[in-house]
Amino acid sequence: MTGETRVRRDSEPVVVVASNRGPVTHQRGPDGDIRPRRGGGGLVSALSPLLRRRDSLWIASAMSEVDREMAGRTVRVDGGLQVQFVDIEAARLRRSYDLVCNGTLWFLHHHLFDATRRPVFDRRWWEAWSDYVDMNRSFAAAIRENAPEGSVVLVQDYHLCLVAEELRLSGSGLASVHFSHTPFAAPETFRILPSRVRKEILSGMAAFDSCGFHTARWRDCFLACCDQEGVEPPSTFVAPLGPDEQSLKDDAVDPRCVREWERILESAEGRRLIVRVDRIEPSKNILRGLRAFDELLETHPEHRGEVVFAHFLYPSRQRLPEYTAYHKEVLSLAEHLNRKWGDAAWTPVVVDDTDDHLRSLAALGAYDVLVVNPVRDGLNLVAKEGPLVNRRDGEVILSTEAGAYEELGETAHGVEPFDVSATAEAMHAALTSDETVRRSRAARLKELAAARTPEDWLLDQLSAVGAL
Amino acid sequence: MTGETRVRRDSEPVVVVASNRGPVTHQRGPDGDIRPRRGGGGLVSALSPLLRRRDSLWIASAMSEVDREMAGRTVRVDGGLQVQFVDIEAARLRRSYDLVCNGTLWFLHHHLFDATRRPVFDRRWWEAWSDYVDMNRSFAAAIRENAPEGSVVLVQDYHLCLVAEELRLSGSGLASVHFSHTPFAAPETFRILPSRVRKEILSGMAAFDSCGFHTARWRDCFLACCDQEGVEPPSTFVAPLGPDEQSLKDDAVDPRCVREWERILESAEGRRLIVRVDRIEPSKNILRGLRAFDELLETHPEHRGEVVFAHFLYPSRQRLPEYTAYHKEVLSLAEHLNRKWGDAAWTPVVVDDTDDHLRSLAALGAYDVLVVNPVRDGLNLVAKEGPLVNRRDGEVILSTEAGAYEELGETAHGVEPFDVSATAEAMHAALTSDETVRRSRAARLKELAAARTPEDWLLDQLSAVGAL
C-alpha cells in the first residue's frame, strides 16, 4: 500500500485493538535475521490499512520466541502499524488457545459438539480455564499500561471475553468494545458450559461498554443467554464486516493471480466450475457439500462429465485432532467420488489444500457457482468476496446459517446446510439458470457485497461507545 | 396382577392409546404356538395396569409377522388389554423408525447430533420421511376405524406427531392428546431439520387438542419452536410421569430379586456401592460417568479399594451404528479403568449388560450412591424408581438436564452433565455424607419420587382435553 498518510485530528481517539493473533509474527531466519510474517484471516486484512492511517496500537499475543523478545515495548511493523506483544508462557497460551478457545468456545458458538463425547470438563480443562483467565488478565495489564488516556479499546473475539472486567477492576476509565466474529451459542446450547463459566463469560462481556455482532441473530442469542443466566446485558450493536474491495482488486490483477485464473479455466476444459474456498474447518460443512455434488450427479445425469467441483482449502488448527480427522475425511470422500463418477477424461472433484491466497482469489474470479454452505458461521467473508471479484456472472449458494445470509440471502440460492438434497437441487438450479437472470443476480450480489466496508465496521465500533 | 376389575362408568370416555411399540408383541414358537412377549420401557409398565381397569384400546405397530397376522382385528392380550396392531410394511417401518424416529428426531430432541457429520438429509432420508408420513397416516386410519365415538386418543411420542392432522382432515371429531416422553429441541437446534419438516412436525402437533410434556422446560422449548416457525401452538400441559410404586415393590420382594440383592452386596465385600441402571444410550452419559469415577480415584485416594461403580445396562437400538459404537466405548473405558486402578482384590468398575430387570431392581435396592447424569433426558424414571426401592439410605446424583431434576433437584446432588470434575466431587460428597443427613435426604427423596403416580399422569392427559 502506498500513498497513505497518517492523520490525527485532535478529536479522534486513539484506537487500541486487542486480539489473540496480531497482524504479524516474527521468526528468526537461518542467519539470525528477524523475518516478519503477516497474519492470515479477515481481521488482519480488514483492519491493518485502516489502523495504519490513524493513531493506533494493536495488542496481541506473542506467538513466537522472537515476538516474546519484543514484548513489553511498542514495535512498528508492516508499513508502520504499532504493535505490542503480550508475553504469555507458551504452555499456558497453548492450553488456553487449544483447549478453551478453539476446543471449547469455538465448538460451542458453532453448535458443533458431538455431545456424546465432547466436551469433557475435567481437571485438565479446569487448569486450562485458569490459563484462559490469566491470559485475559495479561491482556488487561498490557492495555492498562499502554493505552493512552481517552483511547477506545476494541477487543476482538471469544479469546478475550474477560478483559474489560479486569480493566474495570483496575478503574482504567477506558472505553471498551467487544466484537464477536463467531455466532453466539443459543441459550440451551450455552448450558453445555459449567454454570460458573457461563456466568464468568457473560459478566465478562457485560463489563464492556458495548458488545458487537455480525448479525441481529447472534446478538439475540447473546441477549437470550444473558437472560437465562440472570446477567444484566451491556449495550449491543450489529455491524457486519465488509470485504476490502480495493485490496481484493489490487490482488486480482497481480500477474500470478491472472495466470492462476487462466490455468483454472484451462484445466476445466470448458466444463462448468463449482468452487469452494474455505479453511478446513468442521463448521464449513465441506463433507455435505461433496455429498450434495454426489446427489447432483445421481439425480441429474446431464451434468456428468460437464461439471468440476474445485476446492481451494487451507488447513488450520492442526494441533486439534478434530481438524486433522476432518481434513482426512474430506480427502477420502473426494477420492471416493472421483472413483465413483470420474474417468480418464474427467476428474469431477479437485481438492487443492496448498493454502495459496492468490490461487483462491483466482478461483473466486472463475466460478460459475460458489458454494458457501456452513452449518453455522459468524459472517463468512468469502460469500462477499466471491461476487466482488467474480468475472463470469457466477451464482452463489449460501447457507441460511451464515451471518452473510442476512445481507445476501435475497439474491443467493439459500440452502439449509444439513439438507443435502436441497443443496444438490440448488447446484442444479445454479448451473442451469438463464443467462439474463444470472447477469442481473451477479450484478445485484456485487452491490450487496460492497455495501459494507471494513471502515464502516470500524466506525460502527467506535460509534457504539460514542467515540465518533 | 390379580384382583383387578374392569369398571366402566357411563361418563368415562374410552381411552385409545396410540404408540409405535405396543404392550406386547408375538413370536411363533418352534411348534407353531404363538408366544406373547411383553414390551419393555416405562410406558408399558405405567399404562398397562391402568388400561386393564377401564374401557380402552391400545393401537401399536405390528412388530413381528405374527402381530401382522393379527392386524385389523382387536385382540385381547396380557391380562385383558385390548390391542389393535397396525400393519406397516416391514421395510417402511424400519426406515421410518431407524432413520427418522431414532436416527433423527431422537438425536434432535436430545441435542445429540455431531453436526460435523450428522444428520444428512439426502434422498435416502427423504424417502424415509415419506415412510414416516405414511406410518402416521396408517395409524390415523386405524384410530378412525376403531376408536368409538367420544373416545379420547392419547398419542405417545415423536413417532406419531402427524396423526392428529390426518384425523382432523377426515373430520373424526375425536379428542386427541400428544404426549412427548423426550425433551423438546430448543429453537436454534430445531433449525437443523429442513424447514418443510419443521413446519410439518409443529403443525402436526398443533393439530392435537393438547400437547403434554414432562417438564415446563420442554414445553417452553416446544412453544419457542412454534414461535420461531410461525405456527399457532395448541394448548399445552405439563405432567411428569411417576413410577408404579406397587409393582416395583411387588417385584422387589420376588425371591430372585432378593437373591440378586444379597449377591450384589456380597460381591461388593463391604465396599461402598455406586450404581448406574440405564439403557445403553448416548444421552445417558455413561462415558462421562466413568471419567468422573476416574477423577474421583485420582483426586480422592481414600476411595481407592473402597468403592465399586456397578453398571446394570441394557443394549438397545442395535441396528444404529451410533449405539453399537457407544456400547463398545463404554466397555473399553471400563476395562481401561480396571487396568489403571484395579488389582487382584478389587475390580473398581463392573459392567453387567445382560438386561436383567430383577437384577437391576436389586441394584437399585442396594446402592449407596445412584448416578443419573444424562446430557438431556425427558424425565428419567430411574431417578424416581431408585429412591422408592433403595434400602440403604442411598444418595442420588442427578443431572440438571434430566426432566426429573425439576421435581427431585432440591434433594439430589445436582450435577451439570458435561462437568466431569463436578460429578467426581458429587460422588465424593455423596460417599462421605453424614449418616443423619443421608437418612433424611433418602426419606425426602422417597416422598418426592412417590408424589406422582402413573394414574395422575394418565388423568392429566384426559383432563387436558376436558375428559375428566
PDB file of N, CA, C and O in Angstrom, chain A residues 235-259:
ATOM      1  N   SER A 235     -24.921  -2.644  26.521  1.00  0.00           N
ATOM      2  CA  SER A 235     -25.498  -2.206  25.248  1.00  0.00           C
ATOM      3  C   SER A 235     -24.874  -3.062  24.136  1.00  0.00           C
ATOM      4  O   SER A 235     -23.768  -3.588  24.286  1.00  0.00           O
ATOM      5  N   THR A 236     -25.621  -3.270  23.069  1.00  0.00           N
ATOM      6  CA  THR A 236     -25.122  -4.122  21.982  1.00  0.00           C
ATOM      7  C   THR A 236     -25.308  -3.396  20.650  1.00  0.00           C
ATOM      8  O   THR A 236     -26.086  -2.442  20.569  1.00  0.00           O
ATOM      9  N   PHE A 237     -24.601  -3.863  19.627  1.00  0.00           N
ATOM     10  CA  PHE A 237     -24.809  -3.315  18.285  1.00  0.00           C
ATOM     11  C   PHE A 237     -24.539  -4.398  17.253  1.00  0.00           C
ATOM     12  O   PHE A 237     -23.881  -5.400  17.541  1.00  0.00           O
ATOM     13  N   VAL A 238     -25.106  -4.203  16.073  1.00  0.00           N
ATOM     14  CA  VAL A 238     -24.923  -5.151  14.972  1.00  0.00           C
ATOM     15  C   VAL A 238     -24.154  -4.445  13.869  1.00  0.00           C
ATOM     16  O   VAL A 238     -24.562  -3.369  13.416  1.00  0.00           O
ATOM     17  N   ALA A 239     -23.025  -5.011  13.471  1.00  0.00           N
ATOM     18  CA  ALA A 239     -22.171  -4.359  12.475  1.00  0.00           C
ATOM     19  C   ALA A 239     -21.455  -5.402  11.631  1.00  0.00           C
ATOM     20  O   ALA A 239     -20.347  -5.826  11.957  1.00  0.00           O
ATOM     21  N   PRO A 240     -22.095  -5.844  10.545  1.00  0.00           N
ATOM     22  CA  PRO A 240     -21.420  -6.835   9.703  1.00  0.00           C
ATOM     23  C   PRO A 240     -20.158  -6.258   9.061  1.00  0.00           C
ATOM     24  O   PRO A 240     -20.137  -5.101   8.657  1.00  0.00           O
ATOM     25  N   LEU A 241     -19.134  -7.098   9.017  1.00  0.00           N
ATOM     26  CA  LEU A 241     -17.897  -6.712   8.347  1.00  0.00           C
ATOM     27  C   LEU A 241     -18.116  -6.770   6.837  1.00  0.00           C
ATOM     28  O   LEU A 241     -18.952  -7.533   6.350  1.00  0.00           O
ATOM     29  N   GLY A 242     -17.403  -5.921   6.114  1.00  0.00           N
ATOM     30  CA  GLY A 242     -17.415  -5.996   4.646  1.00  0.00           C
ATOM     31  C   GLY A 242     -16.017  -6.261   4.156  1.00  0.00           C
ATOM     32  O   GLY A 242     -15.055  -6.036   4.878  1.00  0.00           O
ATOM     33  N   PRO A 243     -15.895  -6.749   2.913  1.00  0.00           N
ATOM     34  CA  PRO A 243     -14.552  -7.017   2.385  1.00  0.00           C
ATOM     35  C   PRO A 243     -13.848  -5.718   1.984  1.00  0.00           C
ATOM     36  O   PRO A 243     -14.499  -4.708   1.742  1.00  0.00           O
ATOM     37  N   ASP A 244     -12.523  -5.762   1.898  1.00  0.00           N
ATOM     38  CA  ASP A 244     -11.736  -4.615   1.462  1.00  0.00           C
ATOM     39  C   ASP A 244     -11.637  -4.685  -0.068  1.00  0.00           C
ATOM     40  O   ASP A 244     -10.734  -5.311  -0.624  1.00  0.00           O
ATOM     41  N   GLU A 245     -12.568  -4.057  -0.722  1.00  0.00           N
ATOM     42  CA  GLU A 245     -12.704  -4.192  -2.174  1.00  0.00           C
ATOM     43  C   GLU A 245     -11.417  -3.799  -2.900  1.00  0.00           C
ATOM     44  O   GLU A 245     -10.981  -4.491  -3.825  1.00  0.00           O
ATOM     45  N   GLN A 246     -10.822  -2.684  -2.490  1.00  0.00           N
ATOM     46  CA  GLN A 246      -9.651  -2.213  -3.218  1.00  0.00           C
ATOM     47  C   GLN A 246      -8.511  -3.218  -3.139  1.00  0.00           C
ATOM     48  O   GLN A 246      -7.898  -3.544  -4.156  1.00  0.00           O
ATOM     49  N   SER A 247      -8.263  -3.753  -1.950  1.00  0.00           N
ATOM     50  CA  SER A 247      -7.113  -4.652  -1.855  1.00  0.00           C
ATOM     51  C   SER A 247      -7.405  -5.963  -2.590  1.00  0.00           C
ATOM     52  O   SER A 247      -6.514  -6.572  -3.178  1.00  0.00           O
ATOM     53  N   LEU A 248      -8.673  -6.390  -2.617  1.00  0.00           N
ATOM     54  CA  LEU A 248      -9.039  -7.573  -3.422  1.00  0.00           C
ATOM     55  C   LEU A 248      -8.756  -7.321  -4.893  1.00  0.00           C
ATOM     56  O   LEU A 248      -8.218  -8.169  -5.610  1.00  0.00           O
ATOM     57  N   LYS A 249      -9.134  -6.134  -5.361  1.00  0.00           N
ATOM     58  CA  LYS A 249      -8.967  -5.824  -6.783  1.00  0.00           C
ATOM     59  C   LYS A 249      -7.493  -5.653  -7.135  1.00  0.00           C
ATOM     60  O   LYS A 249      -7.064  -6.057  -8.215  1.00  0.00           O
ATOM     61  N   ASP A 250      -6.731  -5.088  -6.195  1.00  0.00           N
ATOM     62  CA  ASP A 250      -5.284  -4.995  -6.418  1.00  0.00           C
ATOM     63  C   ASP A 250      -4.683  -6.392  -6.572  1.00  0.00           C
ATOM     64  O   ASP A 250      -3.897  -6.651  -7.486  1.00  0.00           O
ATOM     65  N   ASP A 251      -5.061  -7.296  -5.655  1.00  0.00           N
ATOM     66  CA  ASP A 251      -4.528  -8.659  -5.715  1.00  0.00           C
ATOM     67  C   ASP A 251      -4.981  -9.376  -6.991  1.00  0.00           C
ATOM     68  O   ASP A 251      -4.243 -10.168  -7.571  1.00  0.00           O
ATOM     69  N   ALA A 252      -6.204  -9.096  -7.408  1.00  0.00           N
ATOM     70  CA  ALA A 252      -6.768  -9.831  -8.561  1.00  0.00           C
ATOM     71  C   ALA A 252      -6.032  -9.500  -9.861  1.00  0.00           C
ATOM     72  O   ALA A 252      -6.038 -10.306 -10.799  1.00  0.00           O
ATOM     73  N   VAL A 253      -5.405  -8.327  -9.941  1.00  0.00           N
ATOM     74  CA  VAL A 253      -4.652  -8.002 -11.168  1.00  0.00           C
ATOM     75  C   VAL A 253      -3.165  -8.337 -11.021  1.00  0.00           C
ATOM     76  O   VAL A 253      -2.381  -8.117 -11.944  1.00  0.00           O
ATOM     77  N   ASP A 254      -2.799  -8.890  -9.907  1.00  0.00           N
ATOM     78  CA  ASP A 254      -1.435  -9.405  -9.741  1.00  0.00           C
ATOM     79  C   ASP A 254      -1.203 -10.447 -10.850  1.00  0.00           C
ATOM     80  O   ASP A 254      -2.040 -11.336 -11.070  1.00  0.00           O
ATOM     81  N   PRO A 255      -0.081 -10.350 -11.540  1.00  0.00           N
ATOM     82  CA  PRO A 255       0.120 -11.254 -12.694  1.00  0.00           C
ATOM     83  C   PRO A 255       0.000 -12.726 -12.338  1.00  0.00           C
ATOM     84  O   PRO A 255      -0.520 -13.532 -13.116  1.00  0.00           O
ATOM     85  N   ARG A 256       0.458 -13.097 -11.127  1.00  0.00           N
ATOM     86  CA  ARG A 256       0.353 -14.525 -10.782  1.00  0.00           C
ATOM     87  C   ARG A 256      -1.110 -14.925 -10.606  1.00  0.00           C
ATOM     88  O   ARG A 256      -1.521 -16.024 -10.994  1.00  0.00           O
ATOM     89  N   CYS A 257      -1.921 -14.015 -10.070  1.00  0.00           N
ATOM     90  CA  CYS A 257      -3.346 -14.314  -9.910  1.00  0.00           C
ATOM     91  C   CYS A 257      -3.995 -14.482 -11.288  1.00  0.00           C
ATOM     92  O   CYS A 257      -4.802 -15.400 -11.506  1.00  0.00           O
ATOM     93  N   VAL A 258      -3.607 -13.628 -12.218  1.00  0.00           N
ATOM     94  CA  VAL A 258      -4.162 -13.718 -13.571  1.00  0.00           C
ATOM     95  C   VAL A 258      -3.766 -15.056 -14.212  1.00  0.00           C
ATOM     96  O   VAL A 258      -4.591 -15.741 -14.831  1.00  0.00           O
ATOM     97  N   ARG A 259      -2.490 -15.437 -14.032  1.00  0.00           N
ATOM     98  CA  ARG A 259      -2.043 -16.731 -14.588  1.00  0.00           C
ATOM     99  C   ARG A 259      -2.812 -17.892 -13.977  1.00  0.00           C
ATOM    100  O   ARG A 259      -3.207 -18.830 -14.666  1.00  0.00           O
TER     101      ARG A 259
END
